[in-house]
Short mmCIF file of C-alpha atoms in Angstrom, two decimals:
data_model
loop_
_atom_site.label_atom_id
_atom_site.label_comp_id
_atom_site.label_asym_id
_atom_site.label_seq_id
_atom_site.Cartn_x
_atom_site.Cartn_y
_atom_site.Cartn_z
CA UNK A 1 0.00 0.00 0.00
CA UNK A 2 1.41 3.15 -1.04
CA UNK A 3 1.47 6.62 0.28
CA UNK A 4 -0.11 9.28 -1.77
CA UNK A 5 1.66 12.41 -3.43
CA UNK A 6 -0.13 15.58 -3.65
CA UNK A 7 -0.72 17.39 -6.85
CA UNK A 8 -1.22 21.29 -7.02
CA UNK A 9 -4.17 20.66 -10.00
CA UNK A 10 -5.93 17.24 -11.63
CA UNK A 11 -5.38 16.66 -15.48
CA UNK A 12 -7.65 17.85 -17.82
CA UNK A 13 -11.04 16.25 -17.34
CA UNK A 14 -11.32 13.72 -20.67
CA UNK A 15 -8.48 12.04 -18.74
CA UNK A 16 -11.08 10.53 -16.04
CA UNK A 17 -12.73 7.77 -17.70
CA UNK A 18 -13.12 5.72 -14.26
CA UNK A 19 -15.96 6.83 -12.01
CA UNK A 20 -15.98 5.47 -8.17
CA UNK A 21 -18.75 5.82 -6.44
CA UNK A 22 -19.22 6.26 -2.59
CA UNK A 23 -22.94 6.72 -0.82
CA UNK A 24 -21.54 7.22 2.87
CA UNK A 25 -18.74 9.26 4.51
CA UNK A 26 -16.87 6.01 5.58
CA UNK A 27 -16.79 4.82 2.27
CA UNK A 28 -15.20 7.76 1.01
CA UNK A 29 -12.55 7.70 3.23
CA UNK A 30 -11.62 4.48 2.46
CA UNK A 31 -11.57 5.50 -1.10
CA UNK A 32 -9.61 8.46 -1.21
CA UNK A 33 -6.74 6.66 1.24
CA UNK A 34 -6.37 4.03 -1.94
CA UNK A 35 -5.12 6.90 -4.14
CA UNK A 36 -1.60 6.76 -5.45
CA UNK A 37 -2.16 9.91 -6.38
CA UNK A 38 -3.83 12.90 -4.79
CA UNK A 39 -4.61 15.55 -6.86
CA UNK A 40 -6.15 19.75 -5.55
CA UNK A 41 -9.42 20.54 -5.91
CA UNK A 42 -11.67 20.10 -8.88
CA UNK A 43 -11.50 23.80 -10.71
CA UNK A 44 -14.81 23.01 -12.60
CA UNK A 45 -18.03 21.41 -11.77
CA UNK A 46 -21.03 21.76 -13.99
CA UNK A 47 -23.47 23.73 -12.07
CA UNK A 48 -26.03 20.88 -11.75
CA UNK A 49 -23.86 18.76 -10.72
CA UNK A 50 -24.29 18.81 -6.46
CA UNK A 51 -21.73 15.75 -5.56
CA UNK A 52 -18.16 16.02 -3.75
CA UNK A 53 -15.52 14.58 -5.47
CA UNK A 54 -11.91 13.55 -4.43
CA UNK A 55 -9.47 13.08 -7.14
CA UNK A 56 -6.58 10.89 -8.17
CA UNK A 57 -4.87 8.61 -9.89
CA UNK A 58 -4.78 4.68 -9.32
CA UNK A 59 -1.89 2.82 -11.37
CA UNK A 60 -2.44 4.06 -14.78
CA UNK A 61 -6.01 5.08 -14.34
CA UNK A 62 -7.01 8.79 -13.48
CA UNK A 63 -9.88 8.34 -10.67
CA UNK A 64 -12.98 10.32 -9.98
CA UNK A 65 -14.39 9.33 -6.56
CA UNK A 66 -17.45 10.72 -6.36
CA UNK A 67 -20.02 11.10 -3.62
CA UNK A 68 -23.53 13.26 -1.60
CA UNK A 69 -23.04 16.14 -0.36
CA UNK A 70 -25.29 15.13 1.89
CA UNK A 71 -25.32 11.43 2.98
CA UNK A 72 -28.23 9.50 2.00
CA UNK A 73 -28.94 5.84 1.55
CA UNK A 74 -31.07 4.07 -0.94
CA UNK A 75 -30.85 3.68 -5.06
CA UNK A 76 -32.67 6.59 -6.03
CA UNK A 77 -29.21 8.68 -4.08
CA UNK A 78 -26.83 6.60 -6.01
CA UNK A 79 -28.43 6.97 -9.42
CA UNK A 80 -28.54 10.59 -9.06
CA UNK A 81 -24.54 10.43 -7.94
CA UNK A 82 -23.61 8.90 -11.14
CA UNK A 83 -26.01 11.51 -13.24
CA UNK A 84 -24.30 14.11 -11.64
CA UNK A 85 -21.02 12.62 -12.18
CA UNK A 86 -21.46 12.44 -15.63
CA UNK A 87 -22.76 16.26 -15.76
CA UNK A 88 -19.23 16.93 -15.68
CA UNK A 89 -17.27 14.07 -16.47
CA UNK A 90 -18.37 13.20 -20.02
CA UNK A 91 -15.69 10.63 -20.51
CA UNK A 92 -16.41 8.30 -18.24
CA UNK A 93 -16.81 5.00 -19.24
CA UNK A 94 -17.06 2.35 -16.57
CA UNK A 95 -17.56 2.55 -12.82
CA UNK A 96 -16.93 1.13 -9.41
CA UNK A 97 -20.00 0.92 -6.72
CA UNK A 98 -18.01 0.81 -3.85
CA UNK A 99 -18.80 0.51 0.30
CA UNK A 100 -21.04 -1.86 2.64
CA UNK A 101 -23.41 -4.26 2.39
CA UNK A 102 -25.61 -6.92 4.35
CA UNK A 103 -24.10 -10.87 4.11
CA UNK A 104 -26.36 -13.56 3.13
CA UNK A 105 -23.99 -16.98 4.53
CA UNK A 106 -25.18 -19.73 2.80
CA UNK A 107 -23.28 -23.61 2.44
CA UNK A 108 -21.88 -21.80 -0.99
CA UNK A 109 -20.95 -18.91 0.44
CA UNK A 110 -19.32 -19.15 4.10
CA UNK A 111 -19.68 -15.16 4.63
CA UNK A 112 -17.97 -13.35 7.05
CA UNK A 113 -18.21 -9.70 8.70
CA UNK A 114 -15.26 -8.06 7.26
CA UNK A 115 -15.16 -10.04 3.89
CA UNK A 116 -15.69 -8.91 0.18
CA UNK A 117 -18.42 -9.31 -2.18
CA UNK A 118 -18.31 -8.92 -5.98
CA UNK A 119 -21.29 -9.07 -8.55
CA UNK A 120 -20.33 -11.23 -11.08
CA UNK A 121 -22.81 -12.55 -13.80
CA UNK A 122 -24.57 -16.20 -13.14
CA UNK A 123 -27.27 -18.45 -14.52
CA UNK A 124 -30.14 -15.64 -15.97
CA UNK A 125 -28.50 -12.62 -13.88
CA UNK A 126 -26.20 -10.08 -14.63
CA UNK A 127 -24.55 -10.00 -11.21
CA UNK A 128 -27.42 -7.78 -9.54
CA UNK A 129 -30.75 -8.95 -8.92
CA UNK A 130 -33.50 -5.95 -7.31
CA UNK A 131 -35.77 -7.80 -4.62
CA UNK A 132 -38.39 -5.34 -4.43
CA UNK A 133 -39.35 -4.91 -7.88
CA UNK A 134 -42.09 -7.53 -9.27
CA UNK A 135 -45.38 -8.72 -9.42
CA UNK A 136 -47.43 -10.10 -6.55
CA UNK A 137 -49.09 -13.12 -6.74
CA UNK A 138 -52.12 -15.40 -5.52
CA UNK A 139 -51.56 -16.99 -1.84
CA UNK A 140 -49.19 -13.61 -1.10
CA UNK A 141 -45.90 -15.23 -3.67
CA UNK A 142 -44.16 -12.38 -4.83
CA UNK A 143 -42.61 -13.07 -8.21
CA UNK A 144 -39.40 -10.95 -9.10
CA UNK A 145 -39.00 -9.50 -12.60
CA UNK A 146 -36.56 -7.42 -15.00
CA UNK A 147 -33.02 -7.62 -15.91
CA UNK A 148 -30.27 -5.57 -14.39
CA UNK A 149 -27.32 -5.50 -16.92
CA UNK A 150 -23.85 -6.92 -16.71
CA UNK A 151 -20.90 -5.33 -16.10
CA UNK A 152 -18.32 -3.75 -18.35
CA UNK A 153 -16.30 -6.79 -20.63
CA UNK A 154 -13.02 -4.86 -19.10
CA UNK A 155 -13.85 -5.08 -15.74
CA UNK A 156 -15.28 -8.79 -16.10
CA UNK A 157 -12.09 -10.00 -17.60
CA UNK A 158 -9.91 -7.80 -14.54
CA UNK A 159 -12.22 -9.58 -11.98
CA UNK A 160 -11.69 -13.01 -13.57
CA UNK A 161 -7.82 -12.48 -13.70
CA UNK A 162 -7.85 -10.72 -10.24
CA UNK A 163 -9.62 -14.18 -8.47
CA UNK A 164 -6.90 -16.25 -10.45
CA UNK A 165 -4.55 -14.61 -8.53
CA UNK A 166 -5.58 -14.42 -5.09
CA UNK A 167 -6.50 -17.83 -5.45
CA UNK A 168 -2.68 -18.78 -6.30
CA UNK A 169 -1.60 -16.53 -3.56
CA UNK A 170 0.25 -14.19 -6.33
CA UNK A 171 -1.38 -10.72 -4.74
CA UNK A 172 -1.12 -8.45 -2.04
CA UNK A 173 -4.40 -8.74 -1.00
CA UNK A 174 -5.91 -9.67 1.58
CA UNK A 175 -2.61 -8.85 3.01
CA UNK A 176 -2.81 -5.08 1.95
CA UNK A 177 -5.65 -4.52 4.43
CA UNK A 178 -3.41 -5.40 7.31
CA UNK A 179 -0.66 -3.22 5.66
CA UNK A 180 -2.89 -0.19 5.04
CA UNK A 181 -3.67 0.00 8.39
CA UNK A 182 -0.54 -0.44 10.03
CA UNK A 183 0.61 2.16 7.72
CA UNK A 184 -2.13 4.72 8.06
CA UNK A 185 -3.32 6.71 10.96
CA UNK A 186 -6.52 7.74 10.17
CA UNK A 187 -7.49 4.07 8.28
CA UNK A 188 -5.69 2.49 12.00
CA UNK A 189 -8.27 5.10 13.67
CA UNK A 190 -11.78 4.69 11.61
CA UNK A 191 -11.29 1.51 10.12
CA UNK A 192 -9.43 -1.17 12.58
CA UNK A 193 -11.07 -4.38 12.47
CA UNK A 194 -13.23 -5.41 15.39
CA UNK A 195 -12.45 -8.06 17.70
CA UNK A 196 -12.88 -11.19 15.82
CA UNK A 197 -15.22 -12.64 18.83
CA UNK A 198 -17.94 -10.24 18.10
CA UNK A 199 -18.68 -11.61 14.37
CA UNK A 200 -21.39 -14.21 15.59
CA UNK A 201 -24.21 -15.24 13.36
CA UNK A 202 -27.07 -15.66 15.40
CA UNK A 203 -30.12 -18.21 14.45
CA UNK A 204 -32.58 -16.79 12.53
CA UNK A 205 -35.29 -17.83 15.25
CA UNK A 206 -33.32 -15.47 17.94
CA UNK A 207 -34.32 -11.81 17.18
CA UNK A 208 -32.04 -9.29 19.20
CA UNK A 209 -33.73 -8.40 22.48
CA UNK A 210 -34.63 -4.52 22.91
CA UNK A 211 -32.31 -2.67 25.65
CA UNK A 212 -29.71 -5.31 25.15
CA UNK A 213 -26.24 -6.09 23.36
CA UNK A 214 -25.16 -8.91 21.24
CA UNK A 215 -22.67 -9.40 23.87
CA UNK A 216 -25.07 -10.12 26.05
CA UNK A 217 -26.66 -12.73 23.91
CA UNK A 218 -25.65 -16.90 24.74
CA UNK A 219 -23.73 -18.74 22.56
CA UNK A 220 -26.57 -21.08 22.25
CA UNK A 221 -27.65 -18.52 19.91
CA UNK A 222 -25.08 -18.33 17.66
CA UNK A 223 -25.32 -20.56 14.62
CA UNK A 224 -22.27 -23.28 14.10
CA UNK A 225 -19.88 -22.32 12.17
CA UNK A 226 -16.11 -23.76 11.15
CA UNK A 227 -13.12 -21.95 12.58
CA UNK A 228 -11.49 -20.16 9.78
CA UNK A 229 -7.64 -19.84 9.71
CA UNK A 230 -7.07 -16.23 9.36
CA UNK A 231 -8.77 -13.35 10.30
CA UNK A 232 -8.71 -11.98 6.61
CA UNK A 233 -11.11 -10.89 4.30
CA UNK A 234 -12.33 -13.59 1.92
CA UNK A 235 -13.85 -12.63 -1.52
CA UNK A 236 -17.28 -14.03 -2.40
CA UNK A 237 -18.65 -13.80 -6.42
CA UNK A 238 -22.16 -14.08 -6.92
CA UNK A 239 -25.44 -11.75 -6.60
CA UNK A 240 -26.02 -9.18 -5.00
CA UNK A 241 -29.30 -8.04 -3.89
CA UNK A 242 -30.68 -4.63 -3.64
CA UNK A 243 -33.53 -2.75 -3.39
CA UNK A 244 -35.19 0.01 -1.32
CA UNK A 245 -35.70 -0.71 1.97
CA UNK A 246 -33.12 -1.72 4.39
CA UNK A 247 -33.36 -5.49 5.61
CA UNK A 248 -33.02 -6.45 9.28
CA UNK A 249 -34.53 -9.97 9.36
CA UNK A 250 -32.83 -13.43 9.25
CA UNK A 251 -36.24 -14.45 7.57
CA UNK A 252 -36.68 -12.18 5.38
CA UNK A 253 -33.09 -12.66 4.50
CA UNK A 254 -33.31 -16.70 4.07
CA UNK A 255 -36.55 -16.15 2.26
CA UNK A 256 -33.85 -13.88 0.10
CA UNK A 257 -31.25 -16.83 -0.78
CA UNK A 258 -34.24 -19.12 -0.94
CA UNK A 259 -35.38 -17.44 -4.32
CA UNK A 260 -31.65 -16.43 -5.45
CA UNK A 261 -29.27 -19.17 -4.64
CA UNK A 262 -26.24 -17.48 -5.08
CA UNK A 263 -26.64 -13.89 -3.38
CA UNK A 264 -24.15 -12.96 -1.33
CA UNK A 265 -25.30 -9.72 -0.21
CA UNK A 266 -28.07 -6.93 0.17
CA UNK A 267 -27.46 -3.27 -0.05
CA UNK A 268 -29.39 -0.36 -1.67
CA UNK A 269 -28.03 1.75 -3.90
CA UNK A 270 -26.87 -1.14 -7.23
CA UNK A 271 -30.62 -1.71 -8.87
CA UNK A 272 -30.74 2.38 -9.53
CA UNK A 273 -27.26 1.81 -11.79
CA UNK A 274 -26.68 -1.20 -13.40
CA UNK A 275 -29.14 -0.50 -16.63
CA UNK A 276 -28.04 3.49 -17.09
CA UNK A 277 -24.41 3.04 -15.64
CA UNK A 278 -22.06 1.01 -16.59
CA UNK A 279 -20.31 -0.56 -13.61
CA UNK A 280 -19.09 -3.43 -10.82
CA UNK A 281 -20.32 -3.80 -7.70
CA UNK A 282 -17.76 -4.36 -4.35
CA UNK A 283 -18.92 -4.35 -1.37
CA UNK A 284 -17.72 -4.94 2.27
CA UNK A 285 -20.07 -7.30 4.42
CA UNK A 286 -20.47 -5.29 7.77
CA UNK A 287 -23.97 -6.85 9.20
CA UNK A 288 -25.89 -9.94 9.02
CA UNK A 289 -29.11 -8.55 7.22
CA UNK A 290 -31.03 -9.27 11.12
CA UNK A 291 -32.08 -7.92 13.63
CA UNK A 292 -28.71 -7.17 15.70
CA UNK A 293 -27.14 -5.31 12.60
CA UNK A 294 -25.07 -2.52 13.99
CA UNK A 295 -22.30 -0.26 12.57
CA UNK A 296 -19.58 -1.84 14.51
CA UNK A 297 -17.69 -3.38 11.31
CA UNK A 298 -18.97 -0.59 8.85
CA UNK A 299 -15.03 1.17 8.58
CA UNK A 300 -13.23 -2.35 8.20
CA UNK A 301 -16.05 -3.53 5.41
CA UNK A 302 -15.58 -0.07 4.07
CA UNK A 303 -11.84 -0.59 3.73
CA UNK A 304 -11.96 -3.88 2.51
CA UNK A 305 -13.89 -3.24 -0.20
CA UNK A 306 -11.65 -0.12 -1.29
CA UNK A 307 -8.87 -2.32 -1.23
CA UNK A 308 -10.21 -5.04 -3.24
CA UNK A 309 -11.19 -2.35 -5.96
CA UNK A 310 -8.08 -0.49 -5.92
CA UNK A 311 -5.96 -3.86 -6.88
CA UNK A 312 -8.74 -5.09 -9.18
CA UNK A 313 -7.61 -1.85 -11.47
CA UNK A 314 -4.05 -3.47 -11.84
CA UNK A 315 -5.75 -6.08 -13.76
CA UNK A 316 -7.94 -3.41 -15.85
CA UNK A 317 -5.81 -2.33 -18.92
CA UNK A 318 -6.41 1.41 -19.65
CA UNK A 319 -6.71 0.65 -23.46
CA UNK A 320 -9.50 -1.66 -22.77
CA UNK A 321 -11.18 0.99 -20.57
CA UNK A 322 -10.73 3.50 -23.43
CA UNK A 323 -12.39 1.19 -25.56
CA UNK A 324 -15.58 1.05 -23.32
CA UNK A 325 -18.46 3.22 -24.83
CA UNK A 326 -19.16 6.41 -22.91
CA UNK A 327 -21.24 5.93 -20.06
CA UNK A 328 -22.90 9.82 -20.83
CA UNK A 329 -23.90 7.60 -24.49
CA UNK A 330 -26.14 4.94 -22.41
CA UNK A 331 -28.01 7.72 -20.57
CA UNK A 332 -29.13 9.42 -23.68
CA UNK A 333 -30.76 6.16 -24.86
#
C-alpha cells in the first residue's frame, strides 16, 4: 500500500474515464486513502452537478471518486450520484460501486463480517438482482422480474484475472488490508477491524432483544460455524441483492437466498445503476441482514472493499477501458 503524493491541480477532465462511487462518509474515506495519487481541488463542476468529489490517480487510471453532499442511503441517491457525475465528467466509461453491504452466509458462500463481495454474472442474472421490484401473486408469492445488466467486458475480464490470482496466492491482497492500516493513521483510527469474537451469526429464530447487546446474547444462539484460519477478508462472487428498503430480518433474508441461490449480499443503492451506468459492484459485508445489525464493522467492510477495488484496477488495462463506450452515451438512450 502506497502513500499518496499531492498534486497542485488534476489533469484535464477527458483524462477521467473511471468513475468510483461512494454513498456514505466512511466509504469515502476508504476511497480516497487508496489513491496513489492525490490531486487539488476540482477547478470546474457543472453547475447541476451537487456531488463532492476527491481526485486521483490509481496505477495508470485517473480516478474520480465521487459522492452526496449530503449522505443518503437508498438507489434513487446513487443513481442521481452517477447523473451528476457524468454532468461533468463526459468521458467516463465504466464505474466502481463501492462501500457496505448486508451478508447472506449460505453452504456456498461461508460469509464473514469483514469479507468482500463482488457481482459477477450467473445463470439468468447479470450480477445484480432488485428484490423489491415484481409482481405479486395469488396466496401472497411475490414473483421478481426485470433484468439488471452486466458489467463492463473490461472489468469482467480484470475480476476473472484478479480471483486467479488471489486464489494462487500471487497478490497483495488480503494482506494489503493489514498493511494499510498499520501504515495509516486515520485508516488504523476509523477503520481497525473489530475483535474477531464479536462476528457471531445468530439463528434466525433469535431476534435481538430490545435494551440489550449482542454481547449479552448466549452462545446457544449463535449458529455453528467452522473456525477459519485467518482473520482476513475472503472474496465471495455471486449476486447481490438490492432494493429500497433496508433489511433487518434473518427471515426475510433466508426467504432472500431461498429465491436467489447465489446472493451474497443486500445493499441499496446497485438496482438504480446497473441498466443506465455502466459498472461493478464491491462491497464490504459489515452486518448480518437481522435484527442485531449494527455499525460496529462498517469502517473495516468499508476498507476492505476499497482495497479489493483499488488492486482489481491493476488487472484493468487502460486501453481496454478507453475502448468502453461512454457511459454519458447509455443515458441518452
Amino acid at each position: 500500500m502506497s502513500f499518496t503524493k499531492q498534486m497542485s491541480s488534476p489533469p484535464p477532465l477527458e483524462q477521467f474515464q473511471i468513475g468510483w462511487i461512494c454513498a456514505l462518509h466512511i466509504e469515502a474515506i476508504a476511497a480516497a486513502k487508496m489513491l496513489d495519487i492525490t490531486y487539488g481541488p476540482l477547478q470546474f463542476q457543472d453547475k447541476s452537478d451537487s456531488n463532492s468529489y476527491l481526485l486521483g490517480k490509481i496505477g495508470h487510471h485517473c480516478i474520480a471518486i465521487a459522492s452526496p453532499r449530503a449522505g443518503s442511503i437508498g438507489n434513487t441517491p446513487a443513481t442521481a450520484i452517477a447523473v451528476n457525475l457524468l454532468r461533468t465528467f463526459h468521458d467516463i466509461r465504466v464505474g466502481f460501486m463501492v462501500g457496505i453491504a448486508g451478508g447472506i452466509p449460505s453452504q456456498k458462500h461461508d460469509v464473514r463480517l469483514g469479507d468482500v463481495a463482488v457481482s459477477f454474472p450467473g445463470d439468468n442474472c447479470g450480477g445484480v438482482r432488485q428484490h423489491d421490484f415484481g409482481k405479486s401473486l395469488e396466496g401472497g408469492k411475490f414473483h421478481r422480474t426485470g433484468f439488471l445488466n452486466r458489467p463492463p467486458n473490461s472489468i469482467l475480464s480484470a475480476v476473472s484475472l484478479f480471483r486467479l490470482q488471489i486464489d494462487l496466492e500471487r497478490t497483495r491482497f488480503p494482506r494489503s488490508v493489514r498493511d494499510a492500516l498499520e501504515k495509516d493513521s486515520v485508516l488504523k483510527n476509523k477503520c481497525s477491524a473489530p475483535d474477531p469474537k464479536t462476528d457471531r451469526l445468530f439463528k434466525a429464530n433469535q431476534p435481538h432483544p430490545p435494551e440489550t447487546t449482542c454481547a449479552q446474547h448466549p452462545v446457544e444462539w449463535d449458529v455453528a460455524r467452522a473456525q477459519l484460519a485467518s482473520d482476513a477478508p475472503n472474496v465471495h462472487y455471486g449476486t447481490v441483492v438490492s432494493g429500497n428498503s433496508v433489511v433487518k430480518s434473518a427471515a426475510v433474508r433466508d426467504s432472500l437466498l431461498q429465491d436467489i441461490p447465489d446472493a451474497v449480499c443486500v445493499e441499496m443503492e446497485a438496482s438504480g445503476l446497473m441498466n443506465d451506468f455502466p459498472c461493478i459492484v464491491v462491497r464490504g459485508i459489515c452486518d448480518y441482514c437481522d435484527s442485531h445489525k449494527n455499525d460496529q464493522w462498517q469502517g473495516y467492510a468499508a476498507l476492505a472493499a476499497a482495497t479489493y477495488a483499488k488492486e482489481l484496477l491493476e488487472f484493468l488495462p487502460a486501453q481496454e477501458v478507453a475502448e468502453e463506450i461512454l457511459a454519458l452515451k447509455l443515458y441518452r438512450k
